[in-house]
């Protein structure tokens, strides 16, 4: 889990969600890329978005 005492990930998520993909909105914890289980989603053969599951089992869209 990432720890940065001077960074408020919740505020970053609220204002700029594309910059806070490391944060799980369900458990409000931050994880590095190695801890997310990523699944790319395709629509008619073209990349659409990527979902990720955090170590606690919450799913979130981490790239679109």
PDB file of C-alpha atoms in Angstrom:
ATOM      1  CA  UNK A   1       0.000   0.000   0.000  1.00  0.00           C
ATOM      2  CA  UNK A   2       1.247   3.500  -0.827  1.00  0.00           C
ATOM      3  CA  UNK A   3       1.691   5.988   1.962  1.00  0.00           C
ATOM      4  CA  UNK A   4       2.224   9.705   1.459  1.00  0.00           C
ATOM      5  CA  UNK A   5       1.211  11.780   4.487  1.00  0.00           C
ATOM      6  CA  UNK A   6       1.098  15.060   2.560  1.00  0.00           C
ATOM      7  CA  UNK A   7      -1.181  13.764  -0.237  1.00  0.00           C
ATOM      8  CA  UNK A   8      -4.936  13.523   0.222  1.00  0.00           C
ATOM      9  CA  UNK A   9      -5.947  10.794  -2.238  1.00  0.00           C
ATOM     10  CA  UNK A  10      -9.645  11.412  -1.550  1.00  0.00           C
ATOM     11  CA  UNK A  11      -9.346  15.060  -2.612  1.00  0.00           C
ATOM     12  CA  UNK A  12      -7.291  14.074  -5.647  1.00  0.00           C
ATOM     13  CA  UNK A  13      -9.900  11.446  -6.599  1.00  0.00           C
ATOM     14  CA  UNK A  14     -12.755  13.939  -6.234  1.00  0.00           C
ATOM     15  CA  UNK A  15     -11.084  16.628  -8.330  1.00  0.00           C
ATOM     16  CA  UNK A  16      -9.073  14.605 -10.820  1.00  0.00           C
ATOM     17  CA  UNK A  17     -10.183  10.946 -10.897  1.00  0.00           C
ATOM     18  CA  UNK A  18      -7.951  10.157 -13.881  1.00  0.00           C
ATOM     19  CA  UNK A  19      -4.896  11.018 -11.769  1.00  0.00           C
ATOM     20  CA  UNK A  20      -5.882   8.875  -8.797  1.00  0.00           C
ATOM     21  CA  UNK A  21      -6.273   5.440 -10.385  1.00  0.00           C
ATOM     22  CA  UNK A  22      -4.159   3.968  -7.597  1.00  0.00           C
ATOM     23  CA  UNK A  23      -6.974   4.579  -5.077  1.00  0.00           C
ATOM     24  CA  UNK A  24      -9.774   2.092  -4.478  1.00  0.00           C
ATOM     25  CA  UNK A  25     -12.956   4.149  -3.991  1.00  0.00           C
ATOM     26  CA  UNK A  26     -14.667   1.339  -2.049  1.00  0.00           C
ATOM     27  CA  UNK A  27     -12.094   0.777   0.703  1.00  0.00           C
ATOM     28  CA  UNK A  28     -10.416   4.192   0.291  1.00  0.00           C
ATOM     29  CA  UNK A  29      -6.944   2.662   0.230  1.00  0.00           C
ATOM     30  CA  UNK A  30      -4.126   3.301  -2.215  1.00  0.00           C
ATOM     31  CA  UNK A  31      -2.336   0.433  -3.954  1.00  0.00           C
ATOM     32  CA  UNK A  32       0.512   0.269  -6.445  1.00  0.00           C
ATOM     33  CA  UNK A  33      -0.081  -1.189  -9.910  1.00  0.00           C
ATOM     34  CA  UNK A  34       1.326  -4.561  -8.854  1.00  0.00           C
ATOM     35  CA  UNK A  35      -1.519  -5.060  -6.382  1.00  0.00           C
ATOM     36  CA  UNK A  36      -4.414  -4.463  -8.795  1.00  0.00           C
ATOM     37  CA  UNK A  37      -5.715  -7.403 -10.853  1.00  0.00           C
ATOM     38  CA  UNK A  38      -6.387  -5.675 -14.167  1.00  0.00           C
ATOM     39  CA  UNK A  39      -8.867  -6.823 -16.835  1.00  0.00           C
ATOM     40  CA  UNK A  40      -9.028  -4.916 -20.135  1.00  0.00           C
ATOM     41  CA  UNK A  41     -12.523  -4.688 -21.649  1.00  0.00           C
ATOM     42  CA  UNK A  42     -13.016  -4.588 -25.406  1.00  0.00           C
ATOM     43  CA  UNK A  43     -16.064  -3.509 -27.410  1.00  0.00           C
ATOM     44  CA  UNK A  44     -16.323  -4.876 -30.966  1.00  0.00           C
ATOM     45  CA  UNK A  45     -12.605  -5.672 -30.924  1.00  0.00           C
ATOM     46  CA  UNK A  46     -11.509  -2.209 -29.753  1.00  0.00           C
ATOM     47  CA  UNK A  47     -10.162  -1.318 -26.324  1.00  0.00           C
ATOM     48  CA  UNK A  48     -12.867   0.335 -24.202  1.00  0.00           C
ATOM     49  CA  UNK A  49     -11.644   0.471 -20.585  1.00  0.00           C
ATOM     50  CA  UNK A  50      -9.828  -1.484 -17.875  1.00  0.00           C
ATOM     51  CA  UNK A  51     -11.318  -2.665 -14.616  1.00  0.00           C
ATOM     52  CA  UNK A  52      -9.215  -3.584 -11.646  1.00  0.00           C
ATOM     53  CA  UNK A  53      -9.779  -5.530  -8.462  1.00  0.00           C
ATOM     54  CA  UNK A  54      -7.938  -4.319  -5.366  1.00  0.00           C
ATOM     55  CA  UNK A  55      -6.417  -6.753  -2.838  1.00  0.00           C
ATOM     56  CA  UNK A  56      -9.598  -6.494  -0.731  1.00  0.00           C
ATOM     57  CA  UNK A  57     -11.756  -7.656  -3.650  1.00  0.00           C
ATOM     58  CA  UNK A  58     -13.336  -4.348  -4.727  1.00  0.00           C
ATOM     59  CA  UNK A  59     -13.726  -3.731  -8.447  1.00  0.00           C
ATOM     60  CA  UNK A  60     -13.225  -0.283  -9.971  1.00  0.00           C
ATOM     61  CA  UNK A  61     -12.613   1.216 -13.403  1.00  0.00           C
ATOM     62  CA  UNK A  62      -8.925   2.110 -13.414  1.00  0.00           C
ATOM     63  CA  UNK A  63      -8.528   3.306 -17.017  1.00  0.00           C
ATOM     64  CA  UNK A  64     -10.920   4.436 -19.706  1.00  0.00           C
TER      65      UNK A  64
END
